[in-house]
Amino acid sequence: MPLNTATGNMYEFITHTWNTVKGECPHGCIYCYMKRWGKQKPAHFDSKELKTDLGHGNYIFVGSSCDLFADAIPNKWIIETLGHCDNFKNKYLFQSKSPGNMITWAPIMPSNSVICTTIETNRWYNNIMGDTPTPCERASALMRTLMPKYLTIEPIMDFDLIAFVDIIKRCEPTQVNIGADSGRNNLPEPPAAKILNLLDELQKFTTIARKTNLGRLLKS
Ligand code: SF4
């Protein structure tokens, strides 16, 4: 199978995406961009992807369409995915809303890997975030690893500035990616001034990668 070139709303620094686990992501976030494709099959392993040539010198987001490290994903699927990555000289991004699970796999991740979790806010918005650990639980898990790590604030939701900055700072991310809802999901979004305050605070201790979709909120 050909490697997918990163398109659309993907991070600008990512060159390709690669997914061995396909179908419905176990987390079920209500804003999930995959929902635009309608009802999906249950999560399953696509062994044909193990024939994909991952090339070299790429920056590949592994598991971009279904969380590779969710509780329901069998270990065998993760082992086969990580093993295939290790056959190619690339940089890999592993992003999960179950970072507590993800960091247990760090010892067998390819050496040039970055891990990432999403924290949309410091708050818990019931009925929006699906079956995920709370953002604070996700951040706490990330604090427990010394691996290179990013945090992603997307889709950004209304937050408490001091508490949110404190949580992010304690994760010690080398980069924070920040973006907005692209799917008109009627989320509780923060006003522009609050986002600008957040950006001001973050740039004091980390690199910020803004996604273009944040522009909609900054104009409001
Ligand atoms: S974790 Fe990501 S892929 Fe899974 S349901 Fe949530 S938004 Fe979709």
JSON list of C-alpha atoms and ligand atoms in Angstrom, two decimals:
[
{"chain": "A", "resi": 1, "resn": "MET", "atom": "CA", "xyz": [0.00, 0.00, 0.00]},
{"chain": "A", "resi": 2, "resn": "PRO", "atom": "CA", "xyz": [1.32, 3.51, -0.73]},
{"chain": "A", "resi": 3, "resn": "LEU", "atom": "CA", "xyz": [2.20, 5.77, 2.16]},
{"chain": "A", "resi": 4, "resn": "ASN", "atom": "CA", "xyz": [-0.39, 8.55, 2.59]},
{"chain": "A", "resi": 5, "resn": "THR", "atom": "CA", "xyz": [0.89, 12.07, 2.02]},
{"chain": "A", "resi": 6, "resn": "ALA", "atom": "CA", "xyz": [-0.29, 14.41, 4.77]},
{"chain": "A", "resi": 7, "resn": "THR", "atom": "CA", "xyz": [-3.07, 16.68, 3.49]},
{"chain": "A", "resi": 8, "resn": "GLY", "atom": "CA", "xyz": [-5.96, 18.82, 4.72]},
{"chain": "A", "resi": 9, "resn": "ASN", "atom": "CA", "xyz": [-5.93, 19.83, 8.36]},
{"chain": "A", "resi": 10, "resn": "MET", "atom": "CA", "xyz": [-2.88, 17.72, 9.27]},
{"chain": "A", "resi": 11, "resn": "TYR", "atom": "CA", "xyz": [0.06, 19.25, 11.18]},
{"chain": "A", "resi": 12, "resn": "GLU", "atom": "CA", "xyz": [2.25, 21.21, 8.79]},
{"chain": "A", "resi": 13, "resn": "PHE", "atom": "CA", "xyz": [5.43, 19.51, 10.05]},
{"chain": "A", "resi": 14, "resn": "ILE", "atom": "CA", "xyz": [4.09, 16.00, 9.25]},
{"chain": "A", "resi": 15, "resn": "THR", "atom": "CA", "xyz": [4.90, 14.61, 5.80]},
{"chain": "A", "resi": 16, "resn": "HIS", "atom": "CA", "xyz": [2.85, 11.40, 5.89]},
{"chain": "A", "resi": 17, "resn": "THR", "atom": "CA", "xyz": [0.29, 9.47, 7.90]},
{"chain": "A", "resi": 18, "resn": "TRP", "atom": "CA", "xyz": [0.19, 5.70, 8.34]},
{"chain": "A", "resi": 19, "resn": "ASN", "atom": "CA", "xyz": [-2.55, 3.67, 9.98]},
{"chain": "A", "resi": 20, "resn": "THR", "atom": "CA", "xyz": [-2.45, -0.05, 10.68]},
{"chain": "A", "resi": 21, "resn": "VAL", "atom": "CA", "xyz": [-5.52, 0.08, 12.90]},
{"chain": "A", "resi": 22, "resn": "LYS", "atom": "CA", "xyz": [-8.61, 1.15, 11.01]},
{"chain": "A", "resi": 23, "resn": "GLY", "atom": "CA", "xyz": [-12.30, 1.51, 11.77]},
{"chain": "A", "resi": 24, "resn": "GLU", "atom": "CA", "xyz": [-14.06, 3.15, 14.66]},
{"chain": "A", "resi": 25, "resn": "CYS", "atom": "CA", "xyz": [-11.73, 4.64, 17.27]},
{"chain": "A", "resi": 26, "resn": "PRO", "atom": "CA", "xyz": [-12.63, 3.31, 20.75]},
{"chain": "A", "resi": 27, "resn": "HIS", "atom": "CA", "xyz": [-12.54, 6.78, 22.29]},
{"chain": "A", "resi": 28, "resn": "GLY", "atom": "CA", "xyz": [-15.59, 8.14, 20.48]},
{"chain": "A", "resi": 29, "resn": "CYS", "atom": "CA", "xyz": [-14.89, 11.87, 20.89]},
{"chain": "A", "resi": 30, "resn": "ILE", "atom": "CA", "xyz": [-17.96, 13.69, 19.58]},
{"chain": "A", "resi": 31, "resn": "TYR", "atom": "CA", "xyz": [-15.88, 16.08, 17.50]},
{"chain": "A", "resi": 32, "resn": "CYS", "atom": "CA", "xyz": [-13.84, 13.32, 15.79]},
{"chain": "A", "resi": 33, "resn": "TYR", "atom": "CA", "xyz": [-13.10, 14.27, 12.18]},
{"chain": "A", "resi": 34, "resn": "MET", "atom": "CA", "xyz": [-13.50, 10.62, 11.17]},
{"chain": "A", "resi": 35, "resn": "LYS", "atom": "CA", "xyz": [-17.26, 10.88, 11.81]},
{"chain": "A", "resi": 36, "resn": "ARG", "atom": "CA", "xyz": [-17.65, 12.73, 8.52]},
{"chain": "A", "resi": 37, "resn": "TRP", "atom": "CA", "xyz": [-17.19, 9.35, 6.83]},
{"chain": "A", "resi": 38, "resn": "GLY", "atom": "CA", "xyz": [-20.28, 7.93, 8.59]},
{"chain": "A", "resi": 39, "resn": "LYS", "atom": "CA", "xyz": [-20.62, 4.70, 10.55]},
{"chain": "A", "resi": 40, "resn": "GLN", "atom": "CA", "xyz": [-17.39, 2.73, 10.50]},
{"chain": "A", "resi": 41, "resn": "LYS", "atom": "CA", "xyz": [-16.52, -0.90, 11.06]},
{"chain": "A", "resi": 42, "resn": "PRO", "atom": "CA", "xyz": [-15.21, -1.80, 14.53]},
{"chain": "A", "resi": 43, "resn": "ALA", "atom": "CA", "xyz": [-11.49, -1.19, 15.01]},
{"chain": "A", "resi": 44, "resn": "HIS", "atom": "CA", "xyz": [-9.45, -3.83, 13.19]},
{"chain": "A", "resi": 45, "resn": "PHE", "atom": "CA", "xyz": [-5.86, -4.48, 12.14]},
{"chain": "A", "resi": 46, "resn": "ASP", "atom": "CA", "xyz": [-5.07, -4.10, 8.44]},
{"chain": "A", "resi": 47, "resn": "SER", "atom": "CA", "xyz": [-2.13, -6.46, 7.97]},
{"chain": "A", "resi": 48, "resn": "LYS", "atom": "CA", "xyz": [-1.70, -5.30, 4.36]},
{"chain": "A", "resi": 49, "resn": "GLU", "atom": "CA", "xyz": [-0.24, -2.09, 5.80]},
{"chain": "A", "resi": 50, "resn": "LEU", "atom": "CA", "xyz": [2.77, -4.10, 6.99]},
{"chain": "A", "resi": 51, "resn": "LYS", "atom": "CA", "xyz": [3.83, -4.25, 3.33]},
{"chain": "A", "resi": 52, "resn": "THR", "atom": "CA", "xyz": [3.93, -0.42, 3.07]},
{"chain": "A", "resi": 53, "resn": "ASP", "atom": "CA", "xyz": [7.32, 1.06, 2.27]},
{"chain": "A", "resi": 54, "resn": "LEU", "atom": "CA", "xyz": [7.66, 3.84, 4.85]},
{"chain": "A", "resi": 55, "resn": "GLY", "atom": "CA", "xyz": [10.62, 5.32, 2.97]},
{"chain": "A", "resi": 56, "resn": "HIS", "atom": "CA", "xyz": [13.27, 7.35, 4.73]},
{"chain": "A", "resi": 57, "resn": "GLY", "atom": "CA", "xyz": [13.65, 10.91, 5.94]},
{"chain": "A", "resi": 58, "resn": "ASN", "atom": "CA", "xyz": [9.89, 11.29, 6.43]},
{"chain": "A", "resi": 59, "resn": "TYR", "atom": "CA", "xyz": [8.03, 12.54, 9.48]},
{"chain": "A", "resi": 60, "resn": "ILE", "atom": "CA", "xyz": [5.16, 10.09, 9.84]},
{"chain": "A", "resi": 61, "resn": "PHE", "atom": "CA", "xyz": [2.14, 10.41, 12.14]},
{"chain": "A", "resi": 62, "resn": "VAL", "atom": "CA", "xyz": [1.39, 6.81, 13.06]},
{"chain": "A", "resi": 63, "resn": "GLY", "atom": "CA", "xyz": [-2.20, 6.15, 14.10]},
{"chain": "A", "resi": 64, "resn": "SER", "atom": "CA", "xyz": [-3.72, 9.40, 12.89]},
{"chain": "A", "resi": 65, "resn": "SER", "atom": "CA", "xyz": [-7.21, 8.01, 12.29]},
{"chain": "A", "resi": 66, "resn": "CYS", "atom": "CA", "xyz": [-7.65, 5.62, 15.24]},
{"chain": "A", "resi": 67, "resn": "ASP", "atom": "CA", "xyz": [-5.86, 5.73, 18.61]},
{"chain": "A", "resi": 68, "resn": "LEU", "atom": "CA", "xyz": [-3.21, 3.00, 18.48]},
{"chain": "A", "resi": 69, "resn": "PHE", "atom": "CA", "xyz": [-2.86, 2.96, 22.28]},
{"chain": "A", "resi": 70, "resn": "ALA", "atom": "CA", "xyz": [-6.51, 2.95, 23.40]},
{"chain": "A", "resi": 71, "resn": "ASP", "atom": "CA", "xyz": [-7.32, 0.29, 26.02]},
{"chain": "A", "resi": 72, "resn": "ALA", "atom": "CA", "xyz": [-9.20, -1.86, 23.52]},
{"chain": "A", "resi": 73, "resn": "ILE", "atom": "CA", "xyz": [-6.30, -2.18, 21.07]},
{"chain": "A", "resi": 74, "resn": "PRO", "atom": "CA", "xyz": [-4.55, -5.57, 21.36]},
{"chain": "A", "resi": 75, "resn": "ASN", "atom": "CA", "xyz": [-0.84, -5.54, 22.21]},
{"chain": "A", "resi": 76, "resn": "LYS", "atom": "CA", "xyz": [-0.05, -7.63, 19.12]},
{"chain": "A", "resi": 77, "resn": "TRP", "atom": "CA", "xyz": [-1.30, -4.83, 16.83]},
{"chain": "A", "resi": 78, "resn": "ILE", "atom": "CA", "xyz": [0.93, -2.32, 18.60]},
{"chain": "A", "resi": 79, "resn": "ILE", "atom": "CA", "xyz": [3.99, -4.59, 18.50]},
{"chain": "A", "resi": 80, "resn": "GLU", "atom": "CA", "xyz": [3.60, -5.25, 14.78]},
{"chain": "A", "resi": 81, "resn": "THR", "atom": "CA", "xyz": [3.12, -1.55, 14.04]},
{"chain": "A", "resi": 82, "resn": "LEU", "atom": "CA", "xyz": [6.15, -0.42, 16.05]},
{"chain": "A", "resi": 83, "resn": "GLY", "atom": "CA", "xyz": [8.26, -3.23, 14.61]},
{"chain": "A", "resi": 84, "resn": "HIS", "atom": "CA", "xyz": [7.49, -2.15, 11.05]},
{"chain": "A", "resi": 85, "resn": "CYS", "atom": "CA", "xyz": [8.34, 1.49, 11.85]},
{"chain": "A", "resi": 86, "resn": "ASP", "atom": "CA", "xyz": [11.70, 0.36, 13.19]},
{"chain": "A", "resi": 87, "resn": "ASN", "atom": "CA", "xyz": [12.64, -1.08, 9.77]},
{"chain": "A", "resi": 88, "resn": "PHE", "atom": "CA", "xyz": [12.80, 2.42, 8.24]},
{"chain": "A", "resi": 89, "resn": "LYS", "atom": "CA", "xyz": [14.83, 5.52, 9.03]},
{"chain": "A", "resi": 90, "resn": "ASN", "atom": "CA", "xyz": [12.13, 8.11, 9.68]},
{"chain": "A", "resi": 91, "resn": "LYS", "atom": "CA", "xyz": [10.93, 10.37, 12.44]},
{"chain": "A", "resi": 92, "resn": "TYR", "atom": "CA", "xyz": [7.64, 9.17, 13.97]},
{"chain": "A", "resi": 93, "resn": "LEU", "atom": "CA", "xyz": [4.89, 10.94, 15.85]},
{"chain": "A", "resi": 94, "resn": "PHE", "atom": "CA", "xyz": [2.82, 8.75, 18.17]},
{"chain": "A", "resi": 95, "resn": "GLN", "atom": "CA", "xyz": [-0.18, 10.62, 19.53]},
{"chain": "A", "resi": 96, "resn": "SER", "atom": "CA", "xyz": [-2.72, 9.16, 21.91]},
{"chain": "A", "resi": 97, "resn": "LYS", "atom": "CA", "xyz": [-5.46, 10.15, 24.31]},
{"chain": "A", "resi": 98, "resn": "SER", "atom": "CA", "xyz": [-4.31, 7.20, 26.41]},
{"chain": "A", "resi": 99, "resn": "PRO", "atom": "CA", "xyz": [-0.74, 8.40, 27.03]},
{"chain": "A", "resi": 100, "resn": "GLY", "atom": "CA", "xyz": [-0.47, 6.25, 30.17]},
{"chain": "A", "resi": 101, "resn": "ASN", "atom": "CA", "xyz": [-0.67, 3.22, 27.87]},
{"chain": "A", "resi": 102, "resn": "MET", "atom": "CA", "xyz": [1.50, 4.80, 25.19]},
{"chain": "A", "resi": 103, "resn": "ILE", "atom": "CA", "xyz": [4.49, 5.50, 27.43]},
{"chain": "A", "resi": 104, "resn": "THR", "atom": "CA", "xyz": [4.72, 1.84, 28.45]},
{"chain": "A", "resi": 105, "resn": "TRP", "atom": "CA", "xyz": [5.68, 1.14, 24.81]},
{"chain": "A", "resi": 106, "resn": "ALA", "atom": "CA", "xyz": [8.49, 3.71, 24.78]},
{"chain": "A", "resi": 107, "resn": "PRO", "atom": "CA", "xyz": [11.26, 1.08, 25.18]},
{"chain": "A", "resi": 108, "resn": "ILE", "atom": "CA", "xyz": [10.42, -0.48, 21.80]},
{"chain": "A", "resi": 109, "resn": "MET", "atom": "CA", "xyz": [9.58, 2.69, 19.88]},
{"chain": "A", "resi": 110, "resn": "PRO", "atom": "CA", "xyz": [12.00, 3.64, 17.09]},
{"chain": "A", "resi": 111, "resn": "SER", "atom": "CA", "xyz": [14.77, 5.88, 18.41]},
{"chain": "A", "resi": 112, "resn": "ASN", "atom": "CA", "xyz": [13.59, 8.93, 16.46]},
{"chain": "A", "resi": 113, "resn": "SER", "atom": "CA", "xyz": [10.09, 9.04, 17.96]},
{"chain": "A", "resi": 114, "resn": "VAL", "atom": "CA", "xyz": [8.11, 11.86, 19.52]},
{"chain": "A", "resi": 115, "resn": "ILE", "atom": "CA", "xyz": [5.08, 11.20, 21.67]},
{"chain": "A", "resi": 116, "resn": "CYS", "atom": "CA", "xyz": [2.12, 13.50, 22.04]},
{"chain": "A", "resi": 117, "resn": "THR", "atom": "CA", "xyz": [-1.22, 13.72, 23.73]},
{"chain": "A", "resi": 118, "resn": "THR", "atom": "CA", "xyz": [-4.17, 16.04, 23.22]},
{"chain": "A", "resi": 119, "resn": "ILE", "atom": "CA", "xyz": [-5.43, 18.26, 25.98]},
{"chain": "A", "resi": 120, "resn": "GLU", "atom": "CA", "xyz": [-8.17, 20.44, 24.56]},
{"chain": "A", "resi": 121, "resn": "THR", "atom": "CA", "xyz": [-8.48, 22.40, 27.83]},
{"chain": "A", "resi": 122, "resn": "ASN", "atom": "CA", "xyz": [-7.75, 21.87, 31.51]},
{"chain": "A", "resi": 123, "resn": "ARG", "atom": "CA", "xyz": [-11.47, 21.20, 32.05]},
{"chain": "A", "resi": 124, "resn": "TRP", "atom": "CA", "xyz": [-13.50, 18.05, 31.68]},
{"chain": "A", "resi": 125, "resn": "TYR", "atom": "CA", "xyz": [-16.40, 18.48, 29.29]},
{"chain": "A", "resi": 126, "resn": "ASN", "atom": "CA", "xyz": [-18.62, 15.49, 29.78]},
{"chain": "A", "resi": 127, "resn": "ASN", "atom": "CA", "xyz": [-20.43, 14.22, 26.65]},
{"chain": "A", "resi": 128, "resn": "ILE", "atom": "CA", "xyz": [-17.84, 15.83, 24.37]},
{"chain": "A", "resi": 129, "resn": "MET", "atom": "CA", "xyz": [-14.60, 14.03, 25.15]},
{"chain": "A", "resi": 130, "resn": "GLY", "atom": "CA", "xyz": [-15.94, 10.51, 24.76]},
{"chain": "A", "resi": 131, "resn": "ASP", "atom": "CA", "xyz": [-14.38, 7.58, 26.58]},
{"chain": "A", "resi": 132, "resn": "THR", "atom": "CA", "xyz": [-11.01, 9.16, 27.31]},
{"chain": "A", "resi": 133, "resn": "PRO", "atom": "CA", "xyz": [-8.99, 9.92, 30.42]},
{"chain": "A", "resi": 134, "resn": "THR", "atom": "CA", "xyz": [-9.56, 13.51, 31.52]},
{"chain": "A", "resi": 135, "resn": "PRO", "atom": "CA", "xyz": [-7.18, 16.12, 30.08]},
{"chain": "A", "resi": 136, "resn": "CYS", "atom": "CA", "xyz": [-5.50, 16.36, 33.50]},
{"chain": "A", "resi": 137, "resn": "GLU", "atom": "CA", "xyz": [-4.99, 12.59, 33.61]},
{"chain": "A", "resi": 138, "resn": "ARG", "atom": "CA", "xyz": [-3.52, 12.68, 30.10]},
{"chain": "A", "resi": 139, "resn": "ALA", "atom": "CA", "xyz": [-1.13, 15.46, 31.08]},
{"chain": "A", "resi": 140, "resn": "SER", "atom": "CA", "xyz": [-0.12, 13.63, 34.27]},
{"chain": "A", "resi": 141, "resn": "ALA", "atom": "CA", "xyz": [0.84, 10.58, 32.22]},
{"chain": "A", "resi": 142, "resn": "LEU", "atom": "CA", "xyz": [2.97, 12.69, 29.91]},
{"chain": "A", "resi": 143, "resn": "MET", "atom": "CA", "xyz": [4.78, 14.21, 32.89]},
{"chain": "A", "resi": 144, "resn": "ARG", "atom": "CA", "xyz": [6.05, 10.73, 33.76]},
{"chain": "A", "resi": 145, "resn": "THR", "atom": "CA", "xyz": [8.26, 10.33, 30.67]},
{"chain": "A", "resi": 146, "resn": "LEU", "atom": "CA", "xyz": [11.49, 12.00, 29.59]},
{"chain": "A", "resi": 147, "resn": "MET", "atom": "CA", "xyz": [10.92, 11.14, 25.94]},
{"chain": "A", "resi": 148, "resn": "PRO", "atom": "CA", "xyz": [10.71, 14.01, 23.42]},
{"chain": "A", "resi": 149, "resn": "LYS", "atom": "CA", "xyz": [7.10, 15.12, 23.64]},
{"chain": "A", "resi": 150, "resn": "TYR", "atom": "CA", "xyz": [4.55, 17.48, 22.22]},
{"chain": "A", "resi": 151, "resn": "LEU", "atom": "CA", "xyz": [1.16, 18.54, 23.49]},
{"chain": "A", "resi": 152, "resn": "THR", "atom": "CA", "xyz": [-1.73, 19.29, 21.18]},
{"chain": "A", "resi": 153, "resn": "ILE", "atom": "CA", "xyz": [-4.48, 21.72, 22.14]},
{"chain": "A", "resi": 154, "resn": "GLU", "atom": "CA", "xyz": [-7.05, 20.89, 19.47]},
{"chain": "A", "resi": 155, "resn": "PRO", "atom": "CA", "xyz": [-9.89, 21.45, 19.22]},
{"chain": "A", "resi": 156, "resn": "ILE", "atom": "CA", "xyz": [-9.28, 24.15, 21.78]},
{"chain": "A", "resi": 157, "resn": "MET", "atom": "CA", "xyz": [-12.12, 24.52, 24.30]},
{"chain": "A", "resi": 158, "resn": "ASP", "atom": "CA", "xyz": [-12.69, 27.14, 26.94]},
{"chain": "A", "resi": 159, "resn": "PHE", "atom": "CA", "xyz": [-10.16, 26.88, 29.75]},
{"chain": "A", "resi": 160, "resn": "ASP", "atom": "CA", "xyz": [-8.84, 28.42, 32.97]},
{"chain": "A", "resi": 161, "resn": "LEU", "atom": "CA", "xyz": [-5.69, 30.27, 31.97]},
{"chain": "A", "resi": 162, "resn": "ILE", "atom": "CA", "xyz": [-3.51, 29.87, 35.07]},
{"chain": "A", "resi": 163, "resn": "ALA", "atom": "CA", "xyz": [-4.39, 26.22, 35.65]},
{"chain": "A", "resi": 164, "resn": "PHE", "atom": "CA", "xyz": [-4.06, 25.34, 31.98]},
{"chain": "A", "resi": 165, "resn": "VAL", "atom": "CA", "xyz": [-0.64, 26.97, 31.57]},
{"chain": "A", "resi": 166, "resn": "ASP", "atom": "CA", "xyz": [0.56, 25.30, 34.76]},
{"chain": "A", "resi": 167, "resn": "ILE", "atom": "CA", "xyz": [-0.43, 21.83, 33.54]},
{"chain": "A", "resi": 168, "resn": "ILE", "atom": "CA", "xyz": [1.19, 22.36, 30.16]},
{"chain": "A", "resi": 169, "resn": "LYS", "atom": "CA", "xyz": [4.39, 23.73, 31.67]},
{"chain": "A", "resi": 170, "resn": "ARG", "atom": "CA", "xyz": [4.75, 20.75, 33.98]},
{"chain": "A", "resi": 171, "resn": "CYS", "atom": "CA", "xyz": [4.61, 18.40, 30.97]},
{"chain": "A", "resi": 172, "resn": "GLU", "atom": "CA", "xyz": [7.76, 20.11, 29.60]},
{"chain": "A", "resi": 173, "resn": "PRO", "atom": "CA", "xyz": [6.71, 19.78, 25.95]},
{"chain": "A", "resi": 174, "resn": "THR", "atom": "CA", "xyz": [9.26, 20.74, 23.31]},
{"chain": "A", "resi": 175, "resn": "GLN", "atom": "CA", "xyz": [6.34, 21.89, 21.15]},
{"chain": "A", "resi": 176, "resn": "VAL", "atom": "CA", "xyz": [2.68, 22.75, 21.65]},
{"chain": "A", "resi": 177, "resn": "ASN", "atom": "CA", "xyz": [0.39, 22.39, 18.63]},
{"chain": "A", "resi": 178, "resn": "ILE", "atom": "CA", "xyz": [-2.74, 24.46, 18.80]},
{"chain": "A", "resi": 179, "resn": "GLY", "atom": "CA", "xyz": [-5.81, 24.43, 16.61]},
{"chain": "A", "resi": 180, "resn": "ALA", "atom": "CA", "xyz": [-9.58, 24.85, 16.56]},
{"chain": "A", "resi": 181, "resn": "ASP", "atom": "CA", "xyz": [-12.58, 22.72, 15.72]},
{"chain": "A", "resi": 182, "resn": "SER", "atom": "CA", "xyz": [-12.89, 22.33, 11.96]},
{"chain": "A", "resi": 183, "resn": "GLY", "atom": "CA", "xyz": [-16.17, 20.48, 12.05]},
{"chain": "A", "resi": 184, "resn": "ARG", "atom": "CA", "xyz": [-18.78, 22.92, 13.38]},
{"chain": "A", "resi": 185, "resn": "ASN", "atom": "CA", "xyz": [-19.40, 20.77, 16.43]},
{"chain": "A", "resi": 186, "resn": "ASN", "atom": "CA", "xyz": [-20.71, 23.63, 18.55]},
{"chain": "A", "resi": 187, "resn": "LEU", "atom": "CA", "xyz": [-17.98, 23.22, 21.16]},
{"chain": "A", "resi": 188, "resn": "PRO", "atom": "CA", "xyz": [-17.49, 25.61, 24.11]},
{"chain": "A", "resi": 189, "resn": "GLU", "atom": "CA", "xyz": [-14.76, 27.73, 22.52]},
{"chain": "A", "resi": 190, "resn": "PRO", "atom": "CA", "xyz": [-12.71, 30.45, 24.21]},
{"chain": "A", "resi": 191, "resn": "PRO", "atom": "CA", "xyz": [-12.77, 34.08, 23.04]},
{"chain": "A", "resi": 192, "resn": "ALA", "atom": "CA", "xyz": [-9.88, 35.42, 20.96]},
{"chain": "A", "resi": 193, "resn": "ALA", "atom": "CA", "xyz": [-8.42, 37.52, 23.78]},
{"chain": "A", "resi": 194, "resn": "LYS", "atom": "CA", "xyz": [-8.14, 34.48, 26.02]},
{"chain": "A", "resi": 195, "resn": "ILE", "atom": "CA", "xyz": [-6.38, 32.48, 23.30]},
{"chain": "A", "resi": 196, "resn": "LEU", "atom": "CA", "xyz": [-3.93, 35.32, 22.74]},
{"chain": "A", "resi": 197, "resn": "ASN", "atom": "CA", "xyz": [-3.16, 35.36, 26.47]},
{"chain": "A", "resi": 198, "resn": "LEU", "atom": "CA", "xyz": [-2.53, 31.62, 26.33]},
{"chain": "A", "resi": 199, "resn": "LEU", "atom": "CA", "xyz": [-0.19, 32.00, 23.35]},
{"chain": "A", "resi": 200, "resn": "ASP", "atom": "CA", "xyz": [1.72, 34.73, 25.19]},
{"chain": "A", "resi": 201, "resn": "GLU", "atom": "CA", "xyz": [2.25, 32.47, 28.18]},
{"chain": "A", "resi": 202, "resn": "LEU", "atom": "CA", "xyz": [3.19, 29.39, 26.15]},
{"chain": "A", "resi": 203, "resn": "GLN", "atom": "CA", "xyz": [5.80, 31.14, 24.04]},
{"chain": "A", "resi": 204, "resn": "LYS", "atom": "CA", "xyz": [7.74, 31.84, 27.23]},
{"chain": "A", "resi": 205, "resn": "PHE", "atom": "CA", "xyz": [8.72, 28.18, 27.61]},
{"chain": "A", "resi": 206, "resn": "THR", "atom": "CA", "xyz": [7.98, 26.20, 24.45]},
{"chain": "A", "resi": 207, "resn": "THR", "atom": "CA", "xyz": [7.68, 26.28, 20.68]},
{"chain": "A", "resi": 208, "resn": "ILE", "atom": "CA", "xyz": [4.18, 26.88, 19.36]},
{"chain": "A", "resi": 209, "resn": "ALA", "atom": "CA", "xyz": [2.91, 25.35, 16.12]},
{"chain": "A", "resi": 210, "resn": "ARG", "atom": "CA", "xyz": [-0.34, 27.11, 15.21]},
{"chain": "A", "resi": 211, "resn": "LYS", "atom": "CA", "xyz": [-2.71, 25.36, 12.86]},
{"chain": "A", "resi": 212, "resn": "THR", "atom": "CA", "xyz": [-4.40, 27.50, 10.27]},
{"chain": "A", "resi": 213, "resn": "ASN", "atom": "CA", "xyz": [-7.84, 26.61, 11.63]},
{"chain": "A", "resi": 214, "resn": "LEU", "atom": "CA", "xyz": [-7.08, 28.66, 14.76]},
{"chain": "A", "resi": 215, "resn": "GLY", "atom": "CA", "xyz": [-7.51, 31.77, 12.62]},
{"chain": "A", "resi": 216, "resn": "ARG", "atom": "CA", "xyz": [-11.31, 31.45, 12.79]},
{"chain": "A", "resi": 217, "resn": "LEU", "atom": "CA", "xyz": [-11.28, 31.95, 16.56]},
{"chain": "A", "resi": 218, "resn": "LEU", "atom": "CA", "xyz": [-8.66, 34.70, 16.54]},
{"chain": "A", "resi": 219, "resn": "LYS", "atom": "CA", "xyz": [-10.85, 36.74, 14.19]},
{"chain": "A", "resi": 220, "resn": "SER", "atom": "CA", "xyz": [-13.94, 36.40, 16.39]},
{"chain": "B", "resi": 1, "resn": "SF4", "atom": "S1", "xyz": [-9.06, 9.97, 19.95]},
{"chain": "B", "resi": 1, "resn": "SF4", "atom": "FE1", "xyz": [-8.86, 11.01, 17.96]},
{"chain": "B", "resi": 1, "resn": "SF4", "atom": "S2", "xyz": [-9.36, 9.42, 16.44]},
{"chain": "B", "resi": 1, "resn": "SF4", "atom": "FE2", "xyz": [-10.13, 8.71, 18.43]},
{"chain": "B", "resi": 1, "resn": "SF4", "atom": "S3", "xyz": [-12.29, 9.37, 18.52]},
{"chain": "B", "resi": 1, "resn": "SF4", "atom": "FE3", "xyz": [-11.05, 10.95, 19.53]},
{"chain": "B", "resi": 1, "resn": "SF4", "atom": "S4", "xyz": [-10.60, 12.44, 17.90]},
{"chain": "B", "resi": 1, "resn": "SF4", "atom": "FE4", "xyz": [-11.26, 10.53, 16.88]}
]
